[in-house]
Short mmCIF file of C-alpha atoms and ligand atoms in Angstrom, two decimals:
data_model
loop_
_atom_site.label_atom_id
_atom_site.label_comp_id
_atom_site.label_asym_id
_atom_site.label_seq_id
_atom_site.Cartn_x
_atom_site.Cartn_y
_atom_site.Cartn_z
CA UNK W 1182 -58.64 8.66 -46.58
CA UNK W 1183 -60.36 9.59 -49.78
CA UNK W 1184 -59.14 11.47 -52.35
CA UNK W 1185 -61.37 13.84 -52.13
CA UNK W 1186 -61.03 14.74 -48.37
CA UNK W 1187 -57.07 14.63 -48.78
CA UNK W 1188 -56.06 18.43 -50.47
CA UNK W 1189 -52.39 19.80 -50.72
CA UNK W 1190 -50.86 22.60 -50.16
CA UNK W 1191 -46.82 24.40 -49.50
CA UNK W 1192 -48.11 25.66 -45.80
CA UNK W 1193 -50.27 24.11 -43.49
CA UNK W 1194 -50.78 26.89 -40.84
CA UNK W 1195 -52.75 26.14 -37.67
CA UNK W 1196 -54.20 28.84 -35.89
CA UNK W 1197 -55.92 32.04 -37.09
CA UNK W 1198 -54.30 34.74 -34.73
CA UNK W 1199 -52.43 37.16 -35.14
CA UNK W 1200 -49.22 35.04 -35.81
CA UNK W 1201 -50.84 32.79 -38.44
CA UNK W 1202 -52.80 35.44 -40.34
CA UNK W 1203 -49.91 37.41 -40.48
CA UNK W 1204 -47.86 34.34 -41.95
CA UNK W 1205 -50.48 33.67 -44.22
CA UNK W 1206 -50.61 36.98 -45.73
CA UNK W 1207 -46.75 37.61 -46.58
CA UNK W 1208 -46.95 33.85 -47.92
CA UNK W 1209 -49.43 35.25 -50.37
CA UNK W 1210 -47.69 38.25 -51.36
CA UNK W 1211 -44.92 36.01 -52.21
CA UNK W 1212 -46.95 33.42 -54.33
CA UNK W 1213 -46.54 31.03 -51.89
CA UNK W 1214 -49.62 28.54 -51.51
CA UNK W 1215 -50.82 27.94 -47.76
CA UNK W 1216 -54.25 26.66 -45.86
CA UNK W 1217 -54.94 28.01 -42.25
CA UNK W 1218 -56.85 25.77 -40.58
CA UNK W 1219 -58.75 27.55 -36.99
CA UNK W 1220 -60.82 26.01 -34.43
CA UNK W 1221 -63.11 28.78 -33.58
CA UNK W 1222 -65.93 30.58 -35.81
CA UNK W 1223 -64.89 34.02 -37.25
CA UNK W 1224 -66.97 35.67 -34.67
CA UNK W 1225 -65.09 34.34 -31.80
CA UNK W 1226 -61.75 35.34 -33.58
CA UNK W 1227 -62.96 39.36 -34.48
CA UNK W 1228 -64.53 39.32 -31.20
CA UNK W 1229 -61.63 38.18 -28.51
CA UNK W 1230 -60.40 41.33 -26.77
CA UNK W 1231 -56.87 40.90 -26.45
CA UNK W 1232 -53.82 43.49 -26.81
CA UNK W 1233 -53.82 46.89 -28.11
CA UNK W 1234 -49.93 48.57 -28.41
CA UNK W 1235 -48.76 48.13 -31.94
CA UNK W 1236 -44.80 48.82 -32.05
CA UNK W 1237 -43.52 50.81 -34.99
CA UNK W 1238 -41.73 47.61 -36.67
CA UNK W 1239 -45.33 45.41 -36.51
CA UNK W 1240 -47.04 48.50 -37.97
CA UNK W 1241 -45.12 48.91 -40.51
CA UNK W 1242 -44.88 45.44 -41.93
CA UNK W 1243 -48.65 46.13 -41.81
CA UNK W 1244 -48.67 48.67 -43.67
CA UNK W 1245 -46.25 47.54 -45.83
CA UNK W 1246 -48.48 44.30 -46.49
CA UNK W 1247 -51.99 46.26 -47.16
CA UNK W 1248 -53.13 45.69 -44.39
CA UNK W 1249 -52.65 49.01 -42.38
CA UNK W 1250 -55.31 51.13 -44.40
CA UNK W 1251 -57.50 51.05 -41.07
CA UNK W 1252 -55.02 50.78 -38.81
CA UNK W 1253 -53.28 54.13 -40.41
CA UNK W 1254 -56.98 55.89 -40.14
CA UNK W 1255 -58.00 54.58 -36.97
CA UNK W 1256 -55.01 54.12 -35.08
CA UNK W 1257 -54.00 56.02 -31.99
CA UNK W 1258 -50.21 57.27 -32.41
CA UNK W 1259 -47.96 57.90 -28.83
CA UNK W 1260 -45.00 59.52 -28.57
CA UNK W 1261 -44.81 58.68 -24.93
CA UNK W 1262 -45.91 56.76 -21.47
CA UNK W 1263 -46.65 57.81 -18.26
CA UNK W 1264 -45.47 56.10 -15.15
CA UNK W 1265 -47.36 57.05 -12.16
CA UNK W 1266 -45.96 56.37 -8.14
CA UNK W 1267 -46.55 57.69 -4.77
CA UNK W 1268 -49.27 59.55 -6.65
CA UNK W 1269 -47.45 61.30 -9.35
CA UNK W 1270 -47.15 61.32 -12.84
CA UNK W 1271 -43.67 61.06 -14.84
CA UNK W 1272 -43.50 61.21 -18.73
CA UNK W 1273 -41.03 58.71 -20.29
CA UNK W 1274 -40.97 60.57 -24.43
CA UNK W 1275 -40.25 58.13 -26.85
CA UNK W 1276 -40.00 60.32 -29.45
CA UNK W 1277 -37.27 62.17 -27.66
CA UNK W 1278 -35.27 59.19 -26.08
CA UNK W 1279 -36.04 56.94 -29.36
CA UNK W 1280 -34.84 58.92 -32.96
CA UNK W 1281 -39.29 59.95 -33.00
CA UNK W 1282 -40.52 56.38 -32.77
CA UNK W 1283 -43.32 55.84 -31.21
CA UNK W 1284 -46.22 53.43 -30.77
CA UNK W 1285 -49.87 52.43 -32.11
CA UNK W 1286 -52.66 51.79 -29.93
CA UNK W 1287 -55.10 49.43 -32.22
CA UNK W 1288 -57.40 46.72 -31.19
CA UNK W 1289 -55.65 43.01 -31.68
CA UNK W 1290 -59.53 41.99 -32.75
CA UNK W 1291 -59.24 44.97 -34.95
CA UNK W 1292 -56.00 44.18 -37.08
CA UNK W 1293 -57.39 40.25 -36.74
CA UNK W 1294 -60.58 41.11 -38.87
CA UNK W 1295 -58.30 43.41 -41.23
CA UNK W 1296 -56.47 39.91 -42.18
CA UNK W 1297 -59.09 38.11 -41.93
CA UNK W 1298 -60.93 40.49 -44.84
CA UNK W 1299 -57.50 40.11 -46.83
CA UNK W 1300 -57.21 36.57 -46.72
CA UNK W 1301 -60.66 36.06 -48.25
CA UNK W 1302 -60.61 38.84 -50.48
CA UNK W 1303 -57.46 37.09 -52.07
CA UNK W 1304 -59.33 33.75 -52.25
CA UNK W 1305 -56.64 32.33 -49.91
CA UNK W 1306 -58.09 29.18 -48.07
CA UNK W 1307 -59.26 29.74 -44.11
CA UNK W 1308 -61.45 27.55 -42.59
CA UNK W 1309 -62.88 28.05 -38.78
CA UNK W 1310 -64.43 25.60 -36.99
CA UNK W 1311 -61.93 22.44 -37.66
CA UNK W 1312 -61.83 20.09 -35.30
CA UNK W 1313 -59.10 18.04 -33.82
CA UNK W 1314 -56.18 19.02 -35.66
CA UNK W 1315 -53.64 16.70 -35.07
CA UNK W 1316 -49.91 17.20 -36.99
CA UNK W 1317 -48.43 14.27 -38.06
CA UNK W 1318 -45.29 13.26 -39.93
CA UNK W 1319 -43.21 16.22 -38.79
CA UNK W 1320 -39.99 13.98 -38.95
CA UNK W 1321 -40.44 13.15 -42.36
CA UNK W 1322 -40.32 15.31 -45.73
CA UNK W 1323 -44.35 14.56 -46.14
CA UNK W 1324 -45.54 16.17 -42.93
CA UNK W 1325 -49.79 16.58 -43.05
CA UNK W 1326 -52.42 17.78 -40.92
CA UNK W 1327 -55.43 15.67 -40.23
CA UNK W 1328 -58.42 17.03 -38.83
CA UNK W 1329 -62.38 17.47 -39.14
CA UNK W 1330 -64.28 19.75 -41.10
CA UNK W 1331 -68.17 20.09 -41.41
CA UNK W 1332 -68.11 16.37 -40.07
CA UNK W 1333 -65.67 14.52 -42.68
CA UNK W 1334 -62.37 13.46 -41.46
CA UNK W 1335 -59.58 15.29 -44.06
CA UNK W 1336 -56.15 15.63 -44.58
CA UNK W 1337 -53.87 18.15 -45.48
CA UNK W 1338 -50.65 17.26 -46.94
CA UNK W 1339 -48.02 19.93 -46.97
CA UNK W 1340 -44.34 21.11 -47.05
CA UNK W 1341 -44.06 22.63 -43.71
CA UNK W 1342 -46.49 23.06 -41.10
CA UNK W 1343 -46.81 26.41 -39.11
CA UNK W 1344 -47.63 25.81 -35.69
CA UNK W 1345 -49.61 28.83 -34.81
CA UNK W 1346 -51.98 27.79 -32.85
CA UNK W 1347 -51.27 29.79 -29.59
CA UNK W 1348 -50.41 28.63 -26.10
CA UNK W 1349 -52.67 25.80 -25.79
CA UNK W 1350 -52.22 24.75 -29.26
CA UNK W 1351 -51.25 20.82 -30.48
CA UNK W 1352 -48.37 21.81 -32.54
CA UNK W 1353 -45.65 22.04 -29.64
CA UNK W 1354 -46.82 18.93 -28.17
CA UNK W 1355 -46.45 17.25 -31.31
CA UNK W 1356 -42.92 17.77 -31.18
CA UNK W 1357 -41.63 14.38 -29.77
CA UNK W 1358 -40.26 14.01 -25.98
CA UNK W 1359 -37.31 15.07 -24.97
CA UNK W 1360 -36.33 17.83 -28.57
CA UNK W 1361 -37.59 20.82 -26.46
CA UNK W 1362 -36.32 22.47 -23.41
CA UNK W 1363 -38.83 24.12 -21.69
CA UNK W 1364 -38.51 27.70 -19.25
CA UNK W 1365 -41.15 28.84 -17.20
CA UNK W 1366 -41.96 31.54 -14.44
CA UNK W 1367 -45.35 32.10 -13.30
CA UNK W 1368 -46.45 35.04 -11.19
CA UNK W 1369 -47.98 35.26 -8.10
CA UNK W 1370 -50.91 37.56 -9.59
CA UNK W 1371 -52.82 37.86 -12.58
CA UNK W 1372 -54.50 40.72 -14.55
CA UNK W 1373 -58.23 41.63 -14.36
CA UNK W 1374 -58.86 43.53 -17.22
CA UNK W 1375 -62.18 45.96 -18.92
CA UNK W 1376 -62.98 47.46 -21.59
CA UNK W 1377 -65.38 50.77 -20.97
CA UNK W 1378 -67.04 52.81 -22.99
CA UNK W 1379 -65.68 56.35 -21.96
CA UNK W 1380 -63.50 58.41 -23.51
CA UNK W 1381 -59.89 57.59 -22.22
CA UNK W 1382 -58.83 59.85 -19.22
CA UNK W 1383 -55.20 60.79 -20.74
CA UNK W 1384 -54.21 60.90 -24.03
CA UNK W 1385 -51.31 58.41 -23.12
CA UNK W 1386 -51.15 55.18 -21.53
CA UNK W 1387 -50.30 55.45 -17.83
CA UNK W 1388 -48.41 52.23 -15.84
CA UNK W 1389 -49.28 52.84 -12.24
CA UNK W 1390 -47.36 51.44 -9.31
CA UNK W 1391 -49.34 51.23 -5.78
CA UNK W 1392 -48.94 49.58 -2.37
CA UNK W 1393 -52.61 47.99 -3.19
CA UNK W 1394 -51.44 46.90 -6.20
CA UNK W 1395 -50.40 47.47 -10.51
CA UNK W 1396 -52.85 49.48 -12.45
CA UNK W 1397 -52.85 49.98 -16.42
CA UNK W 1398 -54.67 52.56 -18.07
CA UNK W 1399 -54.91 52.25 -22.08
CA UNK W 1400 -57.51 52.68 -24.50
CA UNK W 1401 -58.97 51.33 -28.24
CA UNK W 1402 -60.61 54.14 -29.25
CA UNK W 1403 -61.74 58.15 -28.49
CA UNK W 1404 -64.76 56.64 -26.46
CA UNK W 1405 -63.58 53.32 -25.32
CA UNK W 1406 -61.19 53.03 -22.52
CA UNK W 1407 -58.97 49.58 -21.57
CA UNK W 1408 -57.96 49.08 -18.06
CA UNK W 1409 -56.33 46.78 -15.87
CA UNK W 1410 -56.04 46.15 -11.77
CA UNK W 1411 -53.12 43.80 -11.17
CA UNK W 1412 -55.43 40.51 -8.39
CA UNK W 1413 -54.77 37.00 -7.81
CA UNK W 1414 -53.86 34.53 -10.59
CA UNK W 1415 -56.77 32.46 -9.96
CA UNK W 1416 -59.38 35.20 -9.40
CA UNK W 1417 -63.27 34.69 -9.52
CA UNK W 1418 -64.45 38.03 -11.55
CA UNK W 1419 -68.04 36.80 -9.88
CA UNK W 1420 -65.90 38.77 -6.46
CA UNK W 1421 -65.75 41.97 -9.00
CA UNK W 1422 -68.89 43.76 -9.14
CA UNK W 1423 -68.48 46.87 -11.42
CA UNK W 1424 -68.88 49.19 -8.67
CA UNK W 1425 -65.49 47.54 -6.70
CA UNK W 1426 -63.51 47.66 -10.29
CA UNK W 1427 -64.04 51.60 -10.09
CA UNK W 1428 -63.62 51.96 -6.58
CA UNK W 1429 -59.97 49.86 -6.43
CA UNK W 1430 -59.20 51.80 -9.82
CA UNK W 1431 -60.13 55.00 -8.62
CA UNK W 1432 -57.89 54.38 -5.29
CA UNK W 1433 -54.79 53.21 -7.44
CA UNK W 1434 -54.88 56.08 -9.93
CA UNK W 1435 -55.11 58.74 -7.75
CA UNK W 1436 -53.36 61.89 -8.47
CA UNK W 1437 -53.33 65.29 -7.68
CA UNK W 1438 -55.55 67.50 -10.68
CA UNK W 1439 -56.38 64.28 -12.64
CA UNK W 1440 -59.79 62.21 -12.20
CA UNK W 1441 -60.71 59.23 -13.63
CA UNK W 1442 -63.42 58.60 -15.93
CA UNK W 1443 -66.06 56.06 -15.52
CA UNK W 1444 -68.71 54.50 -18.11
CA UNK W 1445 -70.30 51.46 -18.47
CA UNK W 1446 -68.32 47.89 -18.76
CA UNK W 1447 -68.68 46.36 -21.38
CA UNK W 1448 -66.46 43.47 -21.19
CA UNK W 1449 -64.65 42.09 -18.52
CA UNK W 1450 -61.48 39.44 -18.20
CA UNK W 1451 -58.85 38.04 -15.62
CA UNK W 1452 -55.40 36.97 -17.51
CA UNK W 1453 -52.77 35.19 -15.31
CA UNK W 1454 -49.07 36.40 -15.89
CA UNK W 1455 -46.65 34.10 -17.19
CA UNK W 1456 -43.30 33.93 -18.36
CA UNK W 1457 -42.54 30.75 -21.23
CA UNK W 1458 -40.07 29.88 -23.77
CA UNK W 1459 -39.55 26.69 -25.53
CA UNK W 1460 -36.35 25.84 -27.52
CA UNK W 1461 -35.87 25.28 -30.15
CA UNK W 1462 -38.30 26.73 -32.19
CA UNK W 1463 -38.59 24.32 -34.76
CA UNK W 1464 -38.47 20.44 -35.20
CA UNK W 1465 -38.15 18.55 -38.34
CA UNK W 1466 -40.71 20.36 -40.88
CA UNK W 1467 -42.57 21.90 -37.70
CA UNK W 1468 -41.82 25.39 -37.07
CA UNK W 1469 -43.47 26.83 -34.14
CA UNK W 1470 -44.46 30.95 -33.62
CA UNK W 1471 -46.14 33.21 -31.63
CA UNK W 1472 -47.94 31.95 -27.86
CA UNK W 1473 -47.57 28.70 -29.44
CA UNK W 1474 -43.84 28.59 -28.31
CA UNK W 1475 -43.78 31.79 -25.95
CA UNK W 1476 -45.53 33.44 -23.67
CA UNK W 1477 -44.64 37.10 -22.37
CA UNK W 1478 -46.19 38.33 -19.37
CA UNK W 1479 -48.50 41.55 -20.55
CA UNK W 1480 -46.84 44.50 -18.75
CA UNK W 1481 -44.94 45.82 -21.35
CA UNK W 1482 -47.41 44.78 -24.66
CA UNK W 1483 -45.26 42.64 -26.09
CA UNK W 1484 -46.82 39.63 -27.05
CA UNK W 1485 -48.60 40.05 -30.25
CA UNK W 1486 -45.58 42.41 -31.36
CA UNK W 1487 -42.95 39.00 -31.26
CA UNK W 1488 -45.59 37.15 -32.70
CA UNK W 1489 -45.22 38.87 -35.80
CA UNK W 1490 -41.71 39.38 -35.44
CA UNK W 1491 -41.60 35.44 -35.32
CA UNK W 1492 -43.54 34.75 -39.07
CA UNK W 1493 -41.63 37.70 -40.74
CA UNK W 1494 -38.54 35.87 -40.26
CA UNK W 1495 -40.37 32.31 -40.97
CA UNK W 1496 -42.16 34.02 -44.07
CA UNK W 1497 -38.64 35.17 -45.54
CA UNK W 1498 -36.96 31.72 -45.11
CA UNK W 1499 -40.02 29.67 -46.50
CA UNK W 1500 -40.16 31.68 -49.54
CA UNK W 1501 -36.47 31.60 -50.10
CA UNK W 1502 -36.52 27.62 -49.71
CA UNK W 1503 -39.43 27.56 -51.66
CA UNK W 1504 -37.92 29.47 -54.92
CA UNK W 1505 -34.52 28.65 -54.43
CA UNK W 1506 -34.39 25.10 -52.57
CA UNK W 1507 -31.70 26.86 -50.03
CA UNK W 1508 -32.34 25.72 -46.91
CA UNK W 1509 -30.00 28.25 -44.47
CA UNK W 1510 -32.88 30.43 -43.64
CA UNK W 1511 -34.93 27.89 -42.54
CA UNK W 1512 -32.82 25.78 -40.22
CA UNK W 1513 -31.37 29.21 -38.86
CA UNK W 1514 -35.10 30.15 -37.90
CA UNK W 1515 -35.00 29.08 -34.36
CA UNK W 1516 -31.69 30.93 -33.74
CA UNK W 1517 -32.61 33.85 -35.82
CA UNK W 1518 -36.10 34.84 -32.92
CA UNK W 1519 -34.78 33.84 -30.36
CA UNK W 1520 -32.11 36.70 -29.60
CA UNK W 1521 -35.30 39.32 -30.05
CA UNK W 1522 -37.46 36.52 -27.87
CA UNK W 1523 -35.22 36.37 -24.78
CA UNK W 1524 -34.76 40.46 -24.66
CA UNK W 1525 -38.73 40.89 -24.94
CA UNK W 1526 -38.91 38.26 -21.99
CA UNK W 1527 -36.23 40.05 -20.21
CA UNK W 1528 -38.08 43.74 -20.64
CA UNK W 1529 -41.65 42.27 -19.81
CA UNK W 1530 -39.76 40.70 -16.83
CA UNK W 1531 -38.56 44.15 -15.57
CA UNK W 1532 -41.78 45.76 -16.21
CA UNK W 1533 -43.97 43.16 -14.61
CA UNK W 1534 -41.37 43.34 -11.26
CA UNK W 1535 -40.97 46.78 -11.09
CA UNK W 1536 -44.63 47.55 -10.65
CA UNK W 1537 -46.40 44.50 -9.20
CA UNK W 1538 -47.21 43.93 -5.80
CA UNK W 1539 -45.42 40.82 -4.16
CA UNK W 1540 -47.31 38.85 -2.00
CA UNK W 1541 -44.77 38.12 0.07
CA UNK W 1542 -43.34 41.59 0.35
CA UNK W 1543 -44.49 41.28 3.94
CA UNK W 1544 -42.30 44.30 5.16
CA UNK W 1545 -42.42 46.41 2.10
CA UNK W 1546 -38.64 45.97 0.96
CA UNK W 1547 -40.02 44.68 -2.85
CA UNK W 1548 -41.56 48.03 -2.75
CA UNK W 1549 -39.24 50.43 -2.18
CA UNK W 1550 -36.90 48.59 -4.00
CA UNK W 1551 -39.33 49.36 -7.04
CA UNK W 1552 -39.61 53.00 -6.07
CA UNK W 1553 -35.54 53.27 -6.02
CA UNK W 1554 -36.55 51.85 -9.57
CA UNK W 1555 -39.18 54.10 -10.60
CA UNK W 1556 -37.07 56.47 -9.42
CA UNK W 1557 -34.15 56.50 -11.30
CA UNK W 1558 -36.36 55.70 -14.43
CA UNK W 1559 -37.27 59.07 -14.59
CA UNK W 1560 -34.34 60.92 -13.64
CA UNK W 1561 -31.87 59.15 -15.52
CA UNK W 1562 -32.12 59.83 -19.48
CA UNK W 1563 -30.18 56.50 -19.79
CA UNK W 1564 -32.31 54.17 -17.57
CA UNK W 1565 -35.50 56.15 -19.50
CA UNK W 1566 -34.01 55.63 -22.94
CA UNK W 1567 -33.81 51.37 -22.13
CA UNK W 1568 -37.16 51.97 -20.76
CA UNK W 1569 -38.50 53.92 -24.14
CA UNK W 1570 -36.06 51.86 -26.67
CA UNK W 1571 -37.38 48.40 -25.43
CA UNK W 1572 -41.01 49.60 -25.38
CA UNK W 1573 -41.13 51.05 -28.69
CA UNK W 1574 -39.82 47.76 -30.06
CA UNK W 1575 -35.74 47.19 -30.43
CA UNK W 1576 -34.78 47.68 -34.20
CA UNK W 1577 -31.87 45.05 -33.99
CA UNK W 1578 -31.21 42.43 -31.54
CA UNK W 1579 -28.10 40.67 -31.56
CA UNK W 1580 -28.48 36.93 -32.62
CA UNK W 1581 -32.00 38.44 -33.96
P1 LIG U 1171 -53.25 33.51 -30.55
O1 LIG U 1171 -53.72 34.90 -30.70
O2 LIG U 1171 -53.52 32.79 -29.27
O3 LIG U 1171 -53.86 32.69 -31.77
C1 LIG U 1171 -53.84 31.30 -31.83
C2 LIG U 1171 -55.03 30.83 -32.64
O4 LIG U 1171 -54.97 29.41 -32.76
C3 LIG U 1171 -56.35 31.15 -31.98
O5 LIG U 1171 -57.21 31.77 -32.91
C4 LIG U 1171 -56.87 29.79 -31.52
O6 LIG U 1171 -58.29 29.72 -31.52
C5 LIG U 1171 -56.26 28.87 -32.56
N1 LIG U 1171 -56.09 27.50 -32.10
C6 LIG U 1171 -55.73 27.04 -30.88
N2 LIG U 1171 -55.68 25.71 -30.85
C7 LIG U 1171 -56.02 25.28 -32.09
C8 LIG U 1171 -56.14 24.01 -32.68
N3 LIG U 1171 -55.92 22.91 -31.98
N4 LIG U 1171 -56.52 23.92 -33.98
C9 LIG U 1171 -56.74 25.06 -34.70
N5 LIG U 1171 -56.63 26.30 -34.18
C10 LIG U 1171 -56.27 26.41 -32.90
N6 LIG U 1171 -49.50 41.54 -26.72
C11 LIG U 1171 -49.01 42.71 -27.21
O7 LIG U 1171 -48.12 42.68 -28.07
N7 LIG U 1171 -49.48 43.94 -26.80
C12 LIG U 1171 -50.45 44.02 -25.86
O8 LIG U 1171 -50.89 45.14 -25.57
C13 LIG U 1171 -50.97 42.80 -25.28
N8 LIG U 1171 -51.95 42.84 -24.35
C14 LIG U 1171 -52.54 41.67 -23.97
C15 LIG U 1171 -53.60 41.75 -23.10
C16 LIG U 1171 -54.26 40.58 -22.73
C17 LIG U 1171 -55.42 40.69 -21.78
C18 LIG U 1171 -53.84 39.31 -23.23
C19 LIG U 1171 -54.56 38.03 -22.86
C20 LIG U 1171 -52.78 39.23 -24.09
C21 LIG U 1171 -52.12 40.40 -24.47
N9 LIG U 1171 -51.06 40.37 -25.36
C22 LIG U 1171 -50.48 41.55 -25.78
C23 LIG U 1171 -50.58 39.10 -25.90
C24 LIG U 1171 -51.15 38.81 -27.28
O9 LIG U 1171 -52.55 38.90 -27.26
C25 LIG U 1171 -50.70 37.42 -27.76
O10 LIG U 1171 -49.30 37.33 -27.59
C26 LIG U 1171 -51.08 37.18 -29.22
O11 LIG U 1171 -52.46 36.90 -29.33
C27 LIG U 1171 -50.29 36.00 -29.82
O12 LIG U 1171 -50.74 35.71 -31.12
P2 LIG U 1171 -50.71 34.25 -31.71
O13 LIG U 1171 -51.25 34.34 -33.08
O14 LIG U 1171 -49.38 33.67 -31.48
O15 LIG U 1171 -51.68 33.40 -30.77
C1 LIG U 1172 -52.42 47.10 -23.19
C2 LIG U 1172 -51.98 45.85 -22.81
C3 LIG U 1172 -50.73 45.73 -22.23
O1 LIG U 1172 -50.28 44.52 -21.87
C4 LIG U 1172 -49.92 46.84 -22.03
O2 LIG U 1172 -48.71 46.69 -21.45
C5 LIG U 1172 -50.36 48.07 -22.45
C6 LIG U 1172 -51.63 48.20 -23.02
C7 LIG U 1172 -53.75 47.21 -23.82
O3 LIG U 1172 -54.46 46.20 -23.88
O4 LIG U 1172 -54.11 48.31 -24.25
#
């Protein structure tokens, strides 16, 4: 390799979501040199309609980064949720249950393009559009990533590498045989999700439990509406004309004195649900965050909130290591996300089985087993409050 396609740098962080923009930003703030390397353009990136509920904690850090400027303006505060069986609606208050927390309803593509703009306002290096990334030297103190770039082979020699690089990244399966243990559940039924532009139907976001099946209203905006309809894992959206999307959502929302809106679709996606945790976190001077090491399934929004949970704690041990040489932080890191990891599995868990449809609930005992569930959500002020204290985002988590 020549000189001049070899660079250095402290971080080498692959992946420009959420997780590694994030990183790459408190890095910065902290004088700490890093190079994200992404394998889609910028459009692709700004464009990809992903989640939407911001808990207080990930807002915050936002903010606290400056970052949250839009997010502040544009942002949708809740204070609560609605859960909505046998055709009625019940109001779980976060504000009340939680000490006022509450939770942000922003675009993922929306605080993606606010880091993005940061990044390259600072000068920081992010290039899109590298090809085959491939990690190498991960067991050794000179770890570097090789990849291509506007057709030159390069290499990036580094500290530490951030595997960021999301759930079908080539940072966890660098990590040699046999170091990581694996834990997976998949679901018998996916998500088909739209985006419409109509002004939301509620002010709140309402989880909807129904013998045909889930339904999920949220929102991104005062004129754009998000929506889900729980359908097979494998689903072809080519079987989901618009006018069946409305006419199953329509059926699952119904309620007495409250209509749905409809407006055109303007984007359309199927996401299948899937539970995934591989441990330990880290390997040599690989550190893994984000979808590249978990995977949460959606009910519940949790996702992109441990994401950035994840590189606040990796941000605070690099730049300790970095300006002190002390080394705890960083070989605690695994130890230190997974206690918040395994409770965010455990809620999304909960809140993906208490309102999905089983397919094999031939006889309808999953489902009243769900409404006994339902139920006692919403009379009990304790089973609400683990409902409300888990959704906002849990301040502390033991191990965490
Ligand atoms: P990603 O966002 O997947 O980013 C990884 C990046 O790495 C991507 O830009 C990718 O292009 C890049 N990359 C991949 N491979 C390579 C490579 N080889 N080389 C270089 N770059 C590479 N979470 C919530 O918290 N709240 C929600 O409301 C919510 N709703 C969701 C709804 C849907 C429909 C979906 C699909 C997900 C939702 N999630 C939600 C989950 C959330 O979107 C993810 O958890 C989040 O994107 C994780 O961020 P990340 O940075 O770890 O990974
Ligand atoms: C959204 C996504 C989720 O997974 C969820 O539980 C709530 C809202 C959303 O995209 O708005």
């Amino acid at each position: 390799m020549s000189a001049e396609n070899t660079t250095r740098t402290q971080v080498g962080i692959v992946g420009a979501g959420p997780a590694g923009l994030v990183l790459g930003q408190l890095l910065h703030l902290q004088g700490v040199e890093s190079v994200i390397l992404e394998a889609r353009d910028r459009d692709y990136v700004e464009g990809r309609v992903r989640a939407g509920v911001l808990e207080q904690g990930t807002v915050d850090l936002l903010v606290e980064m400056g970052v949250g400027e839009r997010l502040q303006r544009e942002g949708l505060v809740h204070h609560g949720v609605e859960l909505r069986f046998g055709g009625r609606g019940h109001r779980i208050p976060f504000d009340e249950l939680t000490d006022g927390r509450g939770i942000t309803i922003y675009g993922q593509q929306e605080v993606v393009k606010d880091l993005i703009a940061a990044r390259l306002e600072a000068g920081a290096p992010l290039l899109f559009e590298v090809e085959d990334v491939m990690p190498e030297g991960i067991d050794s103190d000179q770890p570097s990533l090789r990849y291509r770039h506007d057709g030159q082979e390069r290499e990036l020699r580094c500290d530490v590498i951030a595997g960021c690089d999301g759930f079908h990244g080539v940072c966890r399966p660098a990590v040699p045989d046999g170091v990581l243990t694996a834990r997976e559940h998949i679901y018998p039924f996916g998500w088909l999700g739209i985006l419409a532009e109509v002004e939301p139907s509620s002010d709140e976001l309402i989880y909807c439990h129904h013998d045909r099946g889930f339904a999920l209203h949220s929102m991104r905006s005062p004129q754009l509406t998000r929506l889900y309809l729980q359908c097979e894992p494998d689903e072809d959206i080519a079987n989901w004309p618009d006018e069946r999307i409305w006419e199953e959502l329509q059926i699952r929302f119904e309620c007495e004195g409250w209509s749905l809106k409809e407006g055109p679709i303007v984007e359309k996606g199927v996401t299948p649900m899937r539970s995934f945790v591989a441990e330990p976190m880290q390997h040599g001077r690989l550190l893994l965050a984000g979808d590249a090491v978990h995977i949460v399934p959606a009910t519940g929004a949790k996702g992109l909130n441990l994401a950035v949970a994840d590189v606040r704690v990796m941000a605070e041990a690099l730049v300790k290591w970095f300006s002190t040489g002390d080394e705890t932080l960083l070989q605690s890191y695994s130890e230190t996300c997974l206690g918040r990891v395994w409770a965010a599995q455990h809620f999304a868990w909960w809140m993906t089985t208490m309102f999905h449809r089983h397919p094999s609930d031939e006889d309808g005992f999953m489902a009243r087993l769900q409404r006994a569930q339902l139920d006692y959500v919403c009379s009990s002020r304790a089973a609400a409050t683990t409902l409300a204290e888990n959704y906002v985002g849990l301040k502390k988590v033991s191990g965490g």
